[in-house]
Amino acid sequence: MTQDLTKGKPFQVLLRFSLPVIGGNLFQLFYTLADTIIVGKTLGADALAAVGATSIIIYLVLCFIQGVTGGFGICLGQRCGAKDEAGMRRSVAVSMIWSILFTILLTGICCILAHPILHWMQTPDQIYDMAYEYMFAVLLGTGATVFYNMISNILRALGDSRTPLYFLIFSSLLNIVLDLVFILNFHMGVGGAAWATVLSQLLSAVLCTIFGVKKFEILHLRRGDFHGLKHDTIFHLKTGFPMGFQMSVMCIGQLAMQAAVNAIGAEAIAGYTAANKVDQLSVLINNAFGVAIASYVAQNYGAGKWDRIRSGVKAGLIQTEAVNILLGILVIGGRNLVVPMFIDTPTDSIVRYANGYLLAVAPFYLLMGLLLIVRSSVQSMGNGKAPFAACITELVLRIIATFGLSALLGYVGICLASPIAWLGADLLLVVVYCSMMKKNRGKTLASAEPRNAVPAQRAHGQRAGAVPSQNGGCER
């Protein structure tokens, strides 16, 4: 019942798997855009600035959740590639337990620190109350975000990238309807937009889980699957937590950028927010290719197929960068249409700030695509240290560029911080990836064992080094 990414032509396999993920991310962008447009058109520029001023905090939490659950998905994907059914069940059990614990921890911390964070970010007084209302509501619904990302990554690890797409489409449409009802009919302001997002995501996660349980026998967990999880927990936390932490650390750099923009004023925030919402198109599409290559590499790493990993990464880069070239052209060419999407009568300053950001970032989408493909590949091959080092490099460069270049170039210097950070991380990761490929050149299933699978195998009485037959079915 699962999809085997260890067979078939890599280019075609990746493309088929990527398209539903891209579709899901596009609908995610669609409903976040709709959310922002409805707020801007119905509540005004200050409300748009309030949502934008808090978006990076919400994104930071989301990045941690996506990183942790994505790491859990890699663990499941590796065991799927190794045809370890018992290990797959334990992997799902560990993912469920720790997702619940992370939900409790994150919700408590985020809600308590909401006011201090807004003060630290120099949120202007004229939008402070709306910013707090929006951020607190979204953070209070952290559990819905964790729930949806957990089940989505589990299904993708099993080879099903379509089910999350279908329910994300449903969630997107529901979110728009709830936005209009909560804002126009119930007059809930920016808080209504936040609750619309939380409720639509929660319902999508519930329906996705029901469908997934019906489709995949492996998700029919038994009581025994929750016993003896010490080694599995260590394996998952060693993979998931560093990924969540490193994605959050990357967001800290973006947090510094947002704080620098906030200090300029509400018009800069509004322009920066509008540009960022459109820029998310490239981020989400590149993330989709990253998700696809992570699943592909994890399964083939579990099966010990190094030559196939090499071919798949090459195919993934070709697909990703071709799309990035097209996106860069579209964003730069259509930049003057961005702000009017969100505000009926924008000032010239708001338009100038939005265009400045897009002109500074869009030409460098190729660097972001390279980063996501190589980082996802290295992580899925069991190397967590290099991606973490790259993430620290990215953070340091982003902060230095934000405050250093802003002193020289002003707002444009802040915008250039992202391309500079991508370049620094790329240089490190490409060297590490090439070294790993060179070291394992010529290795086959018989000679290559997934390192991260060893603790779990030994813990359950399996012979270290034993690799299951390729005849079993496994799809992600």
Tab-separated table of N, CA, C and O in Angstrom, residues 122 196 237 276 280 290 365 372 392 440 453:
chain	number	residue	atom	x	y	z
A	122	GLN	N	10.186	45.703	18.504
A	122	GLN	CA	9.926	47.121	18.270
A	122	GLN	C	8.631	47.351	17.472
A	122	GLN	O	8.573	48.181	16.565
A	196	ALA	N	-9.718	31.552	11.932
A	196	ALA	CA	-10.099	30.869	10.695
A	196	ALA	C	-8.978	29.930	10.245
A	196	ALA	O	-9.232	28.797	9.813
A	237	LEU	N	14.586	11.646	17.953
A	237	LEU	CA	14.962	12.951	18.488
A	237	LEU	C	16.302	13.419	17.921
A	237	LEU	O	16.504	14.613	17.685
A	276	ASN	N	6.740	39.861	0.935
A	276	ASN	CA	7.036	38.555	1.515
A	276	ASN	C	5.972	37.528	1.180
A	276	ASN	O	6.285	36.351	0.966
A	280	GLN	N	6.776	34.134	-0.854
A	280	GLN	CA	6.529	32.802	-0.319
A	280	GLN	C	6.227	31.784	-1.410
A	280	GLN	O	6.368	30.582	-1.195
A	290	GLY	N	12.290	20.126	-1.817
A	290	GLY	CA	13.099	19.628	-0.713
A	290	GLY	C	12.440	18.456	-0.012
A	290	GLY	O	13.101	17.473	0.354
A	365	TYR	N	17.002	33.257	-6.369
A	365	TYR	CA	16.238	32.063	-6.019
A	365	TYR	C	17.031	30.781	-6.285
A	365	TYR	O	16.810	29.754	-5.627
A	372	LEU	N	18.122	24.012	-0.424
A	372	LEU	CA	17.092	23.095	0.056
A	372	LEU	C	17.287	21.671	-0.468
A	372	LEU	O	17.060	20.700	0.254
A	392	ILE	N	23.810	27.448	11.206
A	392	ILE	CA	24.482	28.453	12.027
A	392	ILE	C	25.179	29.478	11.135
A	392	ILE	O	25.141	30.688	11.389
A	440	ASN	N	31.203	7.142	-0.865
A	440	ASN	CA	30.339	5.975	-1.062
A	440	ASN	C	30.174	5.598	-2.531
A	440	ASN	O	29.255	4.856	-2.876
A	453	ALA	N	19.719	3.074	11.292
A	453	ALA	CA	18.822	1.960	11.547
A	453	ALA	C	19.423	0.969	12.535
A	453	ALA	O	18.739	0.155	13.111
